[in-house]
PDB file of C-alpha atoms in Angstrom:
ATOM      1  CA  PRO B   1     115.432 205.095  77.486  1.00 62.00           C
ATOM      2  CA  SER B   2     112.941 203.333  75.355  1.00 87.00           C
ATOM      3  CA  SER B   3     112.339 206.036  72.832  1.00 91.00           C
ATOM      4  CA  HIS B   4     114.240 208.706  70.983  1.00 93.00           C
ATOM      5  CA  PRO B   5     111.597 211.044  69.325  1.00 93.00           C
ATOM      6  CA  ALA B   6     113.798 214.030  68.964  1.00 94.00           C
ATOM      7  CA  GLN B   7     116.256 211.931  66.795  1.00 96.00           C
ATOM      8  CA  VAL B   8     113.539 210.684  64.701  1.00 97.00           C
ATOM      9  CA  LEU B   9     112.027 214.118  64.029  1.00 96.00           C
ATOM     10  CA  SER B  10     115.378 215.346  62.908  1.00 97.00           C
ATOM     11  CA  ASP B  11     115.719 212.202  60.848  1.00 98.00           C
ATOM     12  CA  ILE B  12     112.518 212.847  59.055  1.00 98.00           C
ATOM     13  CA  PHE B  13     113.445 216.483  58.565  1.00 97.00           C
ATOM     14  CA  THR B  14     116.839 215.320  56.933  1.00 98.00           C
ATOM     15  CA  ILE B  15     115.222 212.754  54.871  1.00 98.00           C
ATOM     16  CA  GLU B  16     112.551 215.231  53.390  1.00 98.00           C
ATOM     17  CA  GLU B  17     115.212 217.988  52.898  1.00 98.00           C
ATOM     18  CA  ILE B  18     117.540 215.537  50.688  1.00 98.00           C
ATOM     19  CA  LYS B  19     114.746 213.437  49.023  1.00 98.00           C
ATOM     20  CA  LYS B  20     112.628 216.691  48.205  1.00 98.00           C
ATOM     21  CA  LYS B  21     109.197 214.772  48.848  1.00 97.00           C
ATOM     22  CA  PRO B  22     107.346 213.662  51.821  1.00 98.00           C
ATOM     23  CA  ILE B  23     108.488 210.699  53.815  1.00 98.00           C
ATOM     24  CA  SER B  24     105.145 208.992  53.070  1.00 98.00           C
ATOM     25  CA  LYS B  25     106.209 208.517  49.560  1.00 98.00           C
ATOM     26  CA  LEU B  26     109.395 206.806  50.487  1.00 98.00           C
ATOM     27  CA  GLN B  27     110.402 203.232  51.617  1.00 98.00           C
ATOM     28  CA  ILE B  28     112.585 203.259  54.712  1.00 98.00           C
ATOM     29  CA  CYS B  29     114.725 200.467  56.047  1.00 98.00           C
ATOM     30  CA  TRP B  30     116.301 199.780  59.323  1.00 98.00           C
ATOM     31  CA  ILE B  31     118.920 197.120  59.564  1.00 98.00           C
ATOM     32  CA  GLY B  32     120.250 196.295  63.048  1.00 96.00           C
ATOM     33  CA  ASP B  33     119.074 195.845  66.515  1.00 94.00           C
ATOM     34  CA  PRO B  34     115.292 195.847  66.389  1.00 94.00           C
ATOM     35  CA  SER B  35     114.565 197.022  70.006  1.00 89.00           C
ATOM     36  CA  ASN B  36     116.710 200.027  70.733  1.00 91.00           C
ATOM     37  CA  ASN B  37     115.165 203.503  71.372  1.00 92.00           C
ATOM     38  CA  VAL B  38     115.728 204.891  67.842  1.00 95.00           C
ATOM     39  CA  ILE B  39     113.807 202.049  66.028  1.00 96.00           C
ATOM     40  CA  ASN B  40     111.098 202.280  68.666  1.00 95.00           C
ATOM     41  CA  SER B  41     110.450 205.832  67.787  1.00 96.00           C
ATOM     42  CA  LEU B  42     110.814 205.062  64.031  1.00 97.00           C
ATOM     43  CA  ILE B  43     108.033 202.515  64.264  1.00 96.00           C
ATOM     44  CA  VAL B  44     105.766 205.099  66.014  1.00 96.00           C
ATOM     45  CA  ALA B  45     106.675 207.688  63.272  1.00 97.00           C
ATOM     46  CA  SER B  46     105.917 205.234  60.530  1.00 97.00           C
ATOM     47  CA  LEU B  47     102.277 205.309  61.539  1.00 96.00           C
ATOM     48  CA  LYS B  48     102.249 209.072  62.158  1.00 96.00           C
ATOM     49  CA  PHE B  49     103.898 209.948  58.761  1.00 97.00           C
ATOM     50  CA  SER B  50     102.471 206.870  56.855  1.00 97.00           C
ATOM     51  CA  PHE B  51     105.757 205.442  55.421  1.00 97.00           C
ATOM     52  CA  LYS B  52     106.801 202.005  54.652  1.00 98.00           C
ATOM     53  CA  LEU B  53     109.325 200.498  57.137  1.00 98.00           C
ATOM     54  CA  ASN B  54     111.439 197.430  56.749  1.00 98.00           C
ATOM     55  CA  ILE B  55     113.167 196.109  59.731  1.00 98.00           C
ATOM     56  CA  ALA B  56     115.980 193.551  59.347  1.00 98.00           C
ATOM     57  CA  PHE B  57     117.680 191.725  62.258  1.00 97.00           C
ATOM     58  CA  PRO B  58     118.731 188.238  63.193  1.00 97.00           C
ATOM     59  CA  LYS B  59     116.274 185.717  64.181  1.00 94.00           C
ATOM     60  CA  LYS B  60     117.204 185.677  67.811  1.00 91.00           C
ATOM     61  CA  TYR B  61     116.122 189.286  68.315  1.00 94.00           C
ATOM     62  CA  TYR B  62     112.734 190.958  67.994  1.00 90.00           C
ATOM     63  CA  PRO B  63     111.117 194.431  68.269  1.00 89.00           C
ATOM     64  CA  LYS B  64     109.183 195.167  71.353  1.00 86.00           C
ATOM     65  CA  LYS B  65     106.300 192.994  70.926  1.00 85.00           C
ATOM     66  CA  ASN B  66     103.608 195.173  72.135  1.00 91.00           C
ATOM     67  CA  LEU B  67     104.941 198.113  70.049  1.00 93.00           C
ATOM     68  CA  TYR B  68     104.964 195.921  67.040  1.00 91.00           C
ATOM     69  CA  LYS B  69     101.480 194.484  67.552  1.00 92.00           C
ATOM     70  CA  TRP B  70     100.262 198.158  68.142  1.00 94.00           C
ATOM     71  CA  ALA B  71     101.735 199.200  64.770  1.00 93.00           C
ATOM     72  CA  ILE B  72     100.076 196.181  62.909  1.00 91.00           C
ATOM     73  CA  ASN B  73      96.659 196.678  64.633  1.00 93.00           C
ATOM     74  CA  LYS B  74      96.803 200.372  63.537  1.00 94.00           C
ATOM     75  CA  LYS B  75      97.462 199.213  59.875  1.00 93.00           C
ATOM     76  CA  GLY B  76     101.170 200.291  60.074  1.00 92.00           C
ATOM     77  CA  LYS B  77     103.224 199.337  57.099  1.00 96.00           C
ATOM     78  CA  VAL B  78     106.043 197.685  59.083  1.00 96.00           C
ATOM     79  CA  ASN B  79     107.680 194.571  57.749  1.00 96.00           C
ATOM     80  CA  LEU B  80     109.911 192.300  59.751  1.00 96.00           C
ATOM     81  CA  LEU B  81     112.701 190.578  57.800  1.00 97.00           C
ATOM     82  CA  ASN B  82     115.671 188.297  58.716  1.00 97.00           C
ATOM     83  CA  ASN B  83     117.634 189.076  55.534  1.00 98.00           C
ATOM     84  CA  PRO B  84     119.208 192.521  55.217  1.00 98.00           C
ATOM     85  CA  LYS B  85     119.230 192.559  51.387  1.00 98.00           C
ATOM     86  CA  ASP B  86     115.586 191.874  51.166  1.00 98.00           C
ATOM     87  CA  ALA B  87     114.840 194.715  53.731  1.00 98.00           C
ATOM     88  CA  ALA B  88     117.141 197.134  51.816  1.00 98.00           C
ATOM     89  CA  ARG B  89     115.494 196.193  48.236  1.00 98.00           C
ATOM     90  CA  ASN B  90     114.150 199.319  46.562  1.00 98.00           C
ATOM     91  CA  SER B  91     114.652 201.593  49.839  1.00 98.00           C
ATOM     92  CA  ASP B  92     115.089 205.173  49.641  1.00 98.00           C
ATOM     93  CA  VAL B  93     116.922 205.351  53.047  1.00 98.00           C
ATOM     94  CA  ILE B  94     118.960 202.832  54.949  1.00 98.00           C
ATOM     95  CA  PHE B  95     119.271 203.338  58.694  1.00 96.00           C
ATOM     96  CA  THR B  96     121.217 201.702  61.497  1.00 97.00           C
ATOM     97  CA  ASP B  97     122.475 202.486  64.870  1.00 95.00           C
ATOM     98  CA  LYS B  98     125.164 200.969  67.258  1.00 93.00           C
ATOM     99  CA  VAL B  99     124.595 197.336  67.900  1.00 92.00           C
ATOM    100  CA  ILE B 100     125.850 197.656  71.261  1.00 89.00           C
ATOM    101  CA  SER B 101     124.090 200.520  73.090  1.00 79.00           C
ATOM    102  CA  MET B 102     125.604 202.390  76.041  1.00 74.00           C
ATOM    103  CA  ASN B 103     123.825 200.567  78.818  1.00 74.00           C
ATOM    104  CA  ASP B 104     123.476 197.096  77.212  1.00 78.00           C
ATOM    105  CA  LYS B 105     123.915 194.488  80.020  1.00 82.00           C
ATOM    106  CA  ILE B 106     124.582 191.556  77.560  1.00 86.00           C
ATOM    107  CA  ASP B 107     127.376 189.407  76.024  1.00 90.00           C
ATOM    108  CA  LYS B 108     128.735 192.039  73.644  1.00 89.00           C
ATOM    109  CA  SER B 109     131.124 189.750  71.762  1.00 92.00           C
ATOM    110  CA  LYS B 110     128.059 187.384  71.225  1.00 94.00           C
ATOM    111  CA  LYS B 111     125.818 190.180  70.121  1.00 94.00           C
ATOM    112  CA  LEU B 112     128.356 191.589  67.616  1.00 94.00           C
ATOM    113  CA  LYS B 113     128.770 188.089  66.173  1.00 96.00           C
ATOM    114  CA  ASP B 114     124.888 187.656  65.909  1.00 96.00           C
ATOM    115  CA  PHE B 115     124.738 190.987  63.847  1.00 96.00           C
ATOM    116  CA  LYS B 116     127.882 190.421  61.596  1.00 96.00           C
ATOM    117  CA  LYS B 117     125.779 189.531  58.679  1.00 97.00           C
ATOM    118  CA  PHE B 118     123.827 192.627  59.157  1.00 98.00           C
ATOM    119  CA  GLN B 119     126.584 195.145  58.714  1.00 98.00           C
ATOM    120  CA  ILE B 120     125.717 197.875  56.242  1.00 98.00           C
ATOM    121  CA  ASN B 121     128.115 197.434  53.262  1.00 98.00           C
ATOM    122  CA  LYS B 122     128.187 198.366  49.598  1.00 98.00           C
ATOM    123  CA  ARG B 123     126.332 194.852  48.732  1.00 98.00           C
ATOM    124  CA  ILE B 124     123.515 195.867  51.100  1.00 98.00           C
ATOM    125  CA  MET B 125     123.440 199.644  49.677  1.00 98.00           C
ATOM    126  CA  ALA B 126     123.400 198.140  46.184  1.00 98.00           C
ATOM    127  CA  CYS B 127     120.035 196.515  46.885  1.00 98.00           C
ATOM    128  CA  ALA B 128     118.574 199.915  47.560  1.00 98.00           C
ATOM    129  CA  LYS B 129     117.640 202.487  45.097  1.00 98.00           C
ATOM    130  CA  LYS B 130     120.594 204.091  43.310  1.00 98.00           C
ATOM    131  CA  ASP B 131     120.020 207.371  45.053  1.00 98.00           C
ATOM    132  CA  ALA B 132     119.368 205.917  48.575  1.00 98.00           C
ATOM    133  CA  ILE B 133     121.046 207.602  51.513  1.00 98.00           C
ATOM    134  CA  PHE B 134     122.532 206.227  54.497  1.00 98.00           C
ATOM    135  CA  LEU B 135     121.708 207.514  58.002  1.00 98.00           C
ATOM    136  CA  HIS B 136     123.161 206.840  61.497  1.00 98.00           C
ATOM    137  CA  CYS B 137     122.466 208.839  64.523  1.00 93.00           C
ATOM    138  CA  LEU B 138     126.221 208.337  65.943  1.00 94.00           C
ATOM    139  CA  PRO B 139     128.580 207.392  67.359  1.00 93.00           C
ATOM    140  CA  ARG B 140     129.128 204.575  65.089  1.00 94.00           C
ATOM    141  CA  GLY B 141     130.641 201.146  65.664  1.00 93.00           C
ATOM    142  CA  PRO B 142     131.187 198.056  63.404  1.00 95.00           C
ATOM    143  CA  GLU B 143     127.720 198.055  62.201  1.00 97.00           C
ATOM    144  CA  VAL B 144     128.599 199.839  59.042  1.00 98.00           C
ATOM    145  CA  THR B 145     131.833 199.734  56.908  1.00 98.00           C
ATOM    146  CA  ASP B 146     134.025 202.693  56.375  1.00 98.00           C
ATOM    147  CA  GLU B 147     133.145 202.645  52.652  1.00 98.00           C
ATOM    148  CA  VAL B 148     129.600 203.388  53.301  1.00 98.00           C
ATOM    149  CA  PHE B 149     129.943 205.609  56.318  1.00 98.00           C
ATOM    150  CA  LEU B 150     132.341 207.812  54.518  1.00 98.00           C
ATOM    151  CA  GLY B 151     130.873 207.352  50.947  1.00 98.00           C
ATOM    152  CA  LYS B 152     128.761 209.631  48.910  1.00 98.00           C
ATOM    153  CA  GLN B 153     125.423 208.173  50.024  1.00 98.00           C
ATOM    154  CA  SER B 154     126.161 208.811  53.705  1.00 98.00           C
ATOM    155  CA  LYS B 155     124.379 211.881  55.042  1.00 98.00           C
ATOM    156  CA  VAL B 156     125.357 211.468  58.773  1.00 98.00           C
ATOM    157  CA  TRP B 157     127.021 214.808  59.076  1.00 98.00           C
ATOM    158  CA  GLN B 158     123.978 216.695  57.486  1.00 97.00           C
ATOM    159  CA  GLN B 159     121.801 214.504  59.780  1.00 97.00           C
ATOM    160  CA  ALA B 160     123.801 215.455  62.929  1.00 97.00           C
ATOM    161  CA  LEU B 161     123.584 219.121  61.926  1.00 97.00           C
ATOM    162  CA  ASN B 162     119.941 219.031  61.537  1.00 97.00           C
ATOM    163  CA  ARG B 163     119.490 217.384  64.804  1.00 96.00           C
ATOM    164  CA  VAL B 164     120.844 220.614  66.360  1.00 96.00           C
ATOM    165  CA  HIS B 165     118.411 222.786  64.473  1.00 95.00           C
ATOM    166  CA  VAL B 166     115.315 220.386  65.098  1.00 96.00           C
ATOM    167  CA  GLN B 167     116.143 220.304  68.871  1.00 95.00           C
ATOM    168  CA  LYS B 168     116.345 224.009  69.016  1.00 94.00           C
ATOM    169  CA  SER B 169     113.004 224.253  67.345  1.00 94.00           C
ATOM    170  CA  ILE B 170     111.453 221.802  69.940  1.00 93.00           C
ATOM    171  CA  LEU B 171     112.825 223.982  72.771  1.00 93.00           C
ATOM    172  CA  LEU B 172     111.413 227.119  71.163  1.00 93.00           C
ATOM    173  CA  TYR B 173     108.012 225.330  70.826  1.00 91.00           C
ATOM    174  CA  CYS B 174     108.122 224.277  74.381  1.00 92.00           C
ATOM    175  CA  PHE B 175     108.801 227.875  75.559  1.00 92.00           C
ATOM    176  CA  GLU B 176     106.180 229.282  73.299  1.00 88.00           C
ATOM    177  CA  LYS B 177     108.551 231.210  71.252  1.00 81.00           C
ATOM    178  CA  LEU B 178     107.422 229.970  67.807  1.00 69.00           C
ATOM    179  CA  ARG B 179     104.413 231.704  66.144  1.00 63.00           C
TER     180      ARG B 179
END
């Protein structure tokens, strides 16, 4: 699939729950594959919810061109960078996802090598704000170190639990059970 809106809705819920302020007042950073279903939905959400979004990835890769052009034409605050530390600088939230998606039909070892410098580690997290949080939609791979994934800034388990509650709410809405 090219989008993952239920994931991003639960991510926004998690961010606002933890940060105690609207996402529009926060700087969000994505480091990793710039064209998977989660970042595609995050780009759309950045316009809907008016937040600044930095996306860092290796030069050989690029977000979906028409999606990025659409975001820029709509005056979105989406910045593309090839340096993960620059993207993370002063961010409130650092996101990533698996570099190798389930149905990737690519040279997996080459892609992992290309993204090696984009692994989320303590040096990248140190560029973000001191109270920045780390999010990952799971399951994880080598795109994040154990130190970050299992560290105090990681909110991946709260994020996963919130996904259950948000998706239940979406179902209730669809079945007209919400007031």
